[in-house]
Coordinates of C-alpha atoms in Angstrom, one line a residue:
M70 CA 38.6 122.8 -215.0
H71 CA 35.7 120.9 -217.6
P72 CA 32.5 123.0 -217.1
H73 CA 30.2 120.9 -218.4
A74 CA 31.9 117.6 -216.8
D75 CA 29.0 114.9 -215.9
P76 CA 29.4 114.6 -212.1
R77 CA 28.2 111.3 -212.9
S78 CA 30.6 110.2 -216.1
P79 CA 33.9 108.6 -214.7
A80 CA 37.3 111.1 -214.8
T81 CA 40.8 110.1 -214.8
R82 CA 41.7 110.0 -211.1
I83 CA 44.2 112.2 -210.3
D84 CA 46.5 110.1 -207.8
E85 CA 46.4 111.6 -204.0
Q86 CA 50.5 111.6 -203.9
A87 CA 50.8 114.3 -206.2
I88 CA 48.5 116.4 -204.7
R89 CA 50.1 116.5 -201.5
A90 CA 52.9 117.4 -203.3
L91 CA 50.9 120.6 -204.6
P92 CA 52.1 123.7 -202.0
K93 CA 49.2 125.0 -200.6
A94 CA 47.1 126.3 -197.8
E95 CA 44.2 125.6 -196.0
V96 CA 41.3 128.3 -194.9
H97 CA 38.3 126.6 -193.7
I98 CA 39.3 123.9 -190.4
H99 CA 38.7 123.4 -186.7
L100 CA 40.4 122.5 -184.8
E101 CA 38.3 120.6 -182.9
G102 CA 37.4 118.2 -185.6
T103 CA 40.9 116.8 -185.8
F104 CA 41.8 115.3 -182.9
S105 CA 42.6 111.6 -184.2
L106 CA 41.1 108.5 -182.1
H107 CA 44.6 107.9 -180.5
D108 CA 44.7 111.1 -179.4
M109 CA 41.3 111.3 -178.0
L110 CA 42.5 107.6 -176.1
V111 CA 45.8 108.9 -175.0
L112 CA 43.5 112.3 -173.5
A113 CA 40.8 110.6 -171.8
K114 CA 42.9 107.7 -169.5
E115 CA 45.0 110.7 -168.9
S116 CA 41.7 112.4 -167.1
G117 CA 40.4 109.1 -166.0
V118 CA 37.4 109.5 -168.2
S119 CA 35.9 106.4 -170.5
L120 CA 34.6 106.5 -173.8
P121 CA 31.4 107.8 -174.6
G122 CA 30.6 104.4 -177.2
P123 CA 32.7 102.4 -178.5
A124 CA 35.9 103.0 -179.8
R125 CA 35.5 101.9 -183.3
T126 CA 32.3 103.5 -183.8
I127 CA 33.2 107.3 -182.2
F128 CA 33.5 108.9 -185.3
D129 CA 29.7 107.6 -186.7
I130 CA 28.1 110.9 -186.9
S131 CA 24.7 109.1 -186.6
T132 CA 25.4 107.4 -183.2
H133 CA 26.2 110.7 -181.4
D134 CA 22.5 111.7 -180.6
D135 CA 22.5 107.9 -178.6
F136 CA 25.7 108.1 -176.9
L137 CA 25.8 111.8 -175.7
A138 CA 23.5 113.5 -173.5
P139 CA 23.1 117.1 -174.2
S140 CA 25.2 120.1 -173.0
V141 CA 25.3 123.5 -172.4
T142 CA 27.3 124.1 -175.4
T143 CA 26.3 123.4 -178.8
G144 CA 27.9 126.0 -180.9
G145 CA 30.7 125.5 -183.7
G146 CA 32.1 123.2 -185.8
T147 CA 29.7 122.9 -189.1
G148 CA 26.1 123.6 -189.0
A149 CA 23.5 121.4 -190.7
G150 CA 21.2 122.1 -188.1
S151 CA 19.3 118.7 -188.0
A152 CA 19.9 115.8 -184.9
G153 CA 22.3 114.5 -186.8
L154 CA 25.1 118.0 -186.0
T155 CA 23.1 118.4 -182.5
G156 CA 25.1 115.2 -181.8
F157 CA 27.6 115.8 -183.9
L158 CA 28.5 119.4 -182.1
R159 CA 28.0 117.5 -178.3
F160 CA 30.8 115.0 -179.5
L161 CA 33.2 117.8 -180.2
D162 CA 32.0 119.3 -176.9
W163 CA 33.2 115.9 -174.4
Q164 CA 36.0 115.8 -177.2
C165 CA 37.4 118.9 -176.4
G166 CA 36.7 119.0 -172.4
L167 CA 39.1 116.1 -172.1
V168 CA 42.5 119.0 -172.8
R169 CA 42.7 120.6 -169.1
T170 CA 46.5 121.2 -169.2
P171 CA 48.9 123.5 -171.2
E172 CA 51.0 120.6 -171.8
Q173 CA 48.1 118.8 -173.3
A174 CA 46.5 121.6 -175.8
A175 CA 50.0 122.5 -176.8
R176 CA 50.3 118.9 -177.9
V177 CA 46.5 118.8 -179.9
A178 CA 48.4 121.7 -181.3
Y179 CA 50.6 120.3 -182.5
A180 CA 49.3 117.2 -184.1
F181 CA 47.4 119.3 -185.8
A182 CA 50.7 121.2 -187.6
A183 CA 52.1 116.8 -188.2
R184 CA 48.7 116.3 -190.0
Q185 CA 48.4 119.2 -192.0
T186 CA 52.5 118.6 -193.1
A187 CA 51.1 115.2 -194.1
S188 CA 48.7 116.6 -196.5
G189 CA 51.4 118.6 -198.3
I190 CA 49.8 122.3 -196.0
R191 CA 52.2 124.7 -195.4
Y192 CA 50.0 126.8 -194.1
A193 CA 46.3 127.2 -192.0
D194 CA 43.9 128.6 -190.5
V195 CA 42.8 127.0 -187.9
I196 CA 39.2 128.0 -186.8
V197 CA 39.3 127.1 -182.5
N198 CA 35.8 128.1 -180.9
P199 CA 36.7 127.5 -177.2
T200 CA 33.6 127.6 -176.4
H201 CA 33.5 124.0 -177.1
W202 CA 37.2 123.9 -174.5
N203 CA 34.5 123.1 -171.2
A204 CA 38.2 123.5 -168.8
W205 CA 39.0 126.8 -170.1
R206 CA 35.9 128.9 -169.4
G207 CA 37.4 132.2 -168.2
R208 CA 40.5 131.3 -169.5
E209 CA 40.3 131.2 -173.3
I210 CA 43.5 133.2 -172.9
E211 CA 45.6 130.8 -171.3
L212 CA 43.9 128.6 -173.8
L213 CA 45.1 130.3 -177.2
S214 CA 49.0 130.7 -175.6
A215 CA 48.6 127.0 -174.5
L216 CA 47.5 126.4 -178.4
S217 CA 50.1 128.8 -179.4
E218 CA 53.4 127.2 -177.9
G219 CA 52.0 124.0 -179.8
F220 CA 51.8 125.1 -183.1
D221 CA 55.3 127.5 -182.5
E222 CA 57.4 123.8 -181.6
A223 CA 55.7 122.7 -184.6
A224 CA 56.9 125.8 -187.0
Q225 CA 60.3 124.5 -184.9
D226 CA 60.5 121.9 -185.9
G227 CA 59.0 122.4 -190.1
L228 CA 55.8 121.7 -189.9
C229 CA 52.8 123.4 -191.4
E230 CA 52.5 127.2 -190.2
T231 CA 49.6 128.1 -188.7
G232 CA 47.4 131.2 -187.4
I233 CA 44.3 131.0 -185.5
A234 CA 40.8 132.4 -185.8
Y235 CA 39.4 133.0 -182.9
S236 CA 35.8 131.9 -183.6
L237 CA 32.2 133.2 -181.7
L238 CA 29.0 131.1 -181.0
R239 CA 25.9 132.1 -182.9
S240 CA 24.4 131.7 -179.7
Q241 CA 26.7 134.4 -177.1
T242 CA 25.4 137.6 -176.7
A243 CA 27.1 141.0 -178.6
R244 CA 28.3 142.0 -175.2
E245 CA 30.4 138.9 -174.7
A246 CA 31.4 138.9 -178.4
E247 CA 32.2 142.4 -177.4
D248 CA 34.2 141.5 -174.1
I249 CA 35.8 138.8 -176.6
V250 CA 37.6 141.2 -178.9
A251 CA 38.5 144.0 -176.3
A252 CA 40.6 140.6 -174.8
L253 CA 42.2 139.8 -178.1
T254 CA 43.1 143.6 -178.5
Y255 CA 44.3 144.3 -175.1
Q256 CA 46.5 140.8 -174.3
R257 CA 47.3 140.1 -178.5
P258 CA 47.8 136.6 -178.1
D259 CA 50.3 135.1 -180.3
R260 CA 49.7 133.3 -183.9
V261 CA 45.7 134.7 -183.4
I262 CA 44.7 136.6 -186.4
A263 CA 41.6 136.6 -187.2
L264 CA 37.9 136.8 -185.9
S265 CA 35.2 134.0 -186.9
V266 CA 31.8 133.4 -186.0
D267 CA 30.6 129.5 -186.4
G268 CA 27.6 127.6 -184.9
D269 CA 24.7 126.5 -186.4
E270 CA 22.6 129.3 -188.0
K271 CA 19.4 127.7 -189.2
V272 CA 18.9 127.2 -185.0
T273 CA 20.0 131.0 -184.5
G274 CA 18.5 132.4 -187.1
R275 CA 20.8 136.0 -188.3
T276 CA 23.6 137.2 -186.4
G277 CA 24.6 139.8 -188.0
E278 CA 23.9 142.5 -186.1
K279 CA 24.7 140.9 -182.6
F280 CA 28.3 141.0 -183.5
Q281 CA 28.5 144.4 -185.5
T282 CA 30.2 146.0 -183.2
A283 CA 32.2 143.9 -181.7
F284 CA 33.5 143.2 -185.9
A285 CA 34.0 146.2 -186.3
R286 CA 35.9 146.5 -183.7
A287 CA 38.2 143.9 -184.5
A288 CA 38.9 145.3 -188.1
V289 CA 40.0 148.6 -186.4
A290 CA 42.6 146.6 -184.6
G291 CA 43.7 144.7 -187.2
L292 CA 41.9 141.6 -186.9
R293 CA 41.2 139.6 -190.1
R294 CA 37.1 138.7 -190.3
T295 CA 36.2 135.8 -192.0
V296 CA 32.5 133.7 -191.3
H297 CA 30.1 130.5 -191.5
A298 CA 27.3 131.9 -193.8
G299 CA 25.6 130.5 -196.5
E300 CA 25.7 126.9 -194.9
S301 CA 22.3 125.7 -193.7
S302 CA 20.4 128.6 -194.0
G303 CA 20.4 130.9 -197.4
P304 CA 22.4 133.6 -198.9
A305 CA 20.6 135.8 -196.4
G306 CA 23.5 135.0 -194.0
V307 CA 26.1 136.1 -196.7
W308 CA 25.2 138.9 -197.2
D309 CA 24.3 140.4 -193.2
A310 CA 27.9 138.6 -193.2
L311 CA 29.7 141.1 -196.5
D312 CA 27.0 143.9 -195.2
L313 CA 27.7 143.8 -190.9
L314 CA 30.4 141.8 -190.3
Q315 CA 33.3 143.3 -192.7
A316 CA 33.6 139.6 -193.8
E317 CA 36.9 139.1 -196.0
R318 CA 35.7 135.2 -196.5
I319 CA 33.8 133.1 -196.3
D320 CA 33.2 129.7 -194.6
H321 CA 30.8 127.7 -196.4
G322 CA 28.8 130.5 -198.3
V323 CA 27.5 127.0 -201.1
R324 CA 23.9 129.2 -200.9
S325 CA 25.1 132.3 -202.6
I326 CA 23.9 129.8 -205.7
A327 CA 20.5 130.8 -205.0
D328 CA 20.8 134.6 -205.7
P329 CA 22.8 136.1 -208.8
A330 CA 23.2 139.6 -207.1
L331 CA 25.1 137.9 -203.8
I332 CA 26.9 136.1 -206.7
E333 CA 27.9 139.0 -209.0
R334 CA 28.7 141.0 -205.1
L335 CA 31.4 137.8 -204.2
V336 CA 33.2 138.0 -207.5
R337 CA 33.1 141.9 -207.5
D338 CA 34.7 142.2 -204.5
E339 CA 37.2 139.1 -204.8
I340 CA 35.6 137.0 -201.8
S341 CA 36.7 134.1 -201.3
L342 CA 34.8 130.8 -200.0
G343 CA 36.1 127.8 -198.1
V344 CA 33.6 125.4 -199.6
C345 CA 33.7 122.4 -198.4
P346 CA 31.8 119.1 -199.9
R347 CA 32.1 116.0 -198.4
S348 CA 31.2 118.1 -195.1
N349 CA 28.1 119.6 -197.2
V350 CA 27.4 115.8 -198.4
S351 CA 27.9 114.5 -194.4
L352 CA 25.8 116.7 -193.0
G353 CA 22.8 116.7 -195.1
I354 CA 23.3 120.1 -197.0
Y355 CA 23.3 118.6 -200.4
P356 CA 22.4 115.2 -200.8
D357 CA 25.5 113.9 -202.9
W358 CA 28.9 115.4 -204.4
A359 CA 27.1 115.3 -208.1
S360 CA 23.7 118.1 -206.7
H361 CA 27.2 120.0 -204.9
P362 CA 26.9 123.2 -206.4
L363 CA 31.1 123.5 -206.4
P364 CA 31.2 123.6 -210.4
R365 CA 28.6 126.5 -210.7
L366 CA 30.2 128.7 -208.4
L367 CA 33.5 128.5 -210.2
E368 CA 31.8 128.8 -213.5
A369 CA 30.4 131.9 -212.3
G370 CA 33.5 132.9 -211.8
V371 CA 33.9 133.2 -207.4
R372 CA 37.0 132.3 -205.8
V373 CA 36.9 129.3 -203.9
T374 CA 38.8 126.8 -201.7
L375 CA 38.8 122.8 -201.5
N376 CA 38.5 122.5 -197.5
T377 CA 38.0 119.5 -195.1
D378 CA 35.9 121.6 -192.3
D379 CA 36.2 118.3 -189.7
P380 CA 38.1 115.6 -191.2
V381 CA 38.5 113.2 -188.9
P382 CA 35.1 112.5 -188.2
L383 CA 33.9 112.9 -191.1
G384 CA 37.3 110.8 -192.0
T385 CA 38.9 112.4 -194.8
T386 CA 41.7 114.6 -195.5
L387 CA 42.6 117.0 -197.9
E388 CA 43.8 114.8 -201.0
A389 CA 41.3 112.9 -200.0
D390 CA 38.7 115.4 -201.0
W391 CA 40.7 117.4 -203.5
A392 CA 40.7 113.5 -205.6
V393 CA 36.6 113.2 -204.8
A394 CA 36.4 116.6 -206.1
A395 CA 38.5 115.7 -209.6
A396 CA 36.9 112.5 -209.6
Q397 CA 33.5 113.3 -209.8
F398 CA 33.5 117.0 -211.1
G399 CA 36.2 116.3 -213.7
F400 CA 39.2 118.9 -212.5
T401 CA 42.1 118.5 -214.2
E402 CA 45.7 118.4 -212.3
A403 CA 46.0 122.3 -213.4
D404 CA 42.4 123.0 -212.1
L405 CA 43.7 121.5 -209.0
T406 CA 46.8 124.0 -209.0
G407 CA 45.1 126.6 -209.1
F408 CA 43.0 125.2 -205.8
A409 CA 45.8 125.7 -204.4
R410 CA 46.8 128.7 -205.8
R411 CA 43.5 130.3 -204.2
S412 CA 44.7 128.4 -200.9
I413 CA 47.6 131.0 -200.4
E414 CA 45.8 134.1 -202.1
A415 CA 42.6 133.9 -199.5
S416 CA 44.8 132.1 -196.2
F417 CA 45.2 135.1 -193.7
A418 CA 49.3 134.4 -193.4
S419 CA 51.9 137.2 -194.0
D420 CA 52.4 139.0 -196.8
D421 CA 56.3 137.3 -197.2
L422 CA 55.1 133.6 -196.3
K423 CA 52.6 134.2 -199.5
R424 CA 54.5 135.1 -201.7
D425 CA 57.7 131.8 -201.2
L426 CA 54.4 130.0 -201.3
L427 CA 53.2 131.3 -204.4
A428 CA 56.6 131.4 -205.5
E429 CA 56.9 127.1 -204.6
L430 CA 53.8 126.5 -206.7
D431 CA 55.3 128.3 -209.7
A432 CA 58.1 126.2 -209.0
H433 CA 56.1 123.3 -209.0
E434 CA 53.9 123.4 -212.1
A435 CA 57.2 125.4 -214.6
A436 CA 58.1 121.6 -213.3
S437 CA 54.9 119.5 -213.6
T438 CA 55.0 120.8 -216.9
S439 CA 58.1 120.5 -218.1

């Protein structure tokens, strides 16, 4: 990376095809943010539901407050703490509410794996927040099983391998969180490999103490831990994630840059940040790419991965975001290979799969430099 590159100056564009060719993982992506327009049109027809607005503007985040009435659930996804975020989260509720049968859920999962594969992603830790999936309340384990069937079929067809991070909603109670962990521990749904928490931290405030017991039990049960923090609020949420929730990875975490002691802790403990620059800019966390702290985090030695968060409503793909990041910050192809390596290392993939993917990346790098 060019640590002092001027983000406003032109840089050599790295072709997206070259980025797709890099073996890599994605560790911060929400299944709820990957429904294509085609997916929604088919699901709406099957459910006899009308679209909440014109199809051509359904992914326009700025319109979501206008055409979606408030719903009970307002969680998951990203977290800017703005009116736009509120509407966006309601939109996710509506969208996921279209999925009502196991067959539909499996189809959504298969489509996710196919979409990831098209970006050259070999493995994904996908975040699933069942509070969005209205038809599955009280049947969350059945939803996970249906999704797993779709991921299984995709893997059998040679598509991206996927692990599920079950995400709590910040506004859920401590008892609800503990009951969820108990169910996950007892029933052990296929492909559920981690516990997560997401939602708007600016609205809910600090939730580390509330979920401390649930995350401790998840750790004992062998579930990995990843926490949304340091996005719409400051570094305090990241400290809570580390000290109270035993987080192995932080989703977003960009506000950590304001606290030198926290940066030191992240570097010392090799905690990776699943950063999503386009999401941060689209939802108003930062005004533009040039203002984003991604280069400063890297310069400080933080292990950073580049991810899409909710790619379809944000109108992006992983290769597109990597190409923009390279152009904005002067990243070279070697830098992007570093992002690919860190994505594999930070993932919750099995040790065997990590070894195979890193070997594939080594071979790709050797061929590219020979």
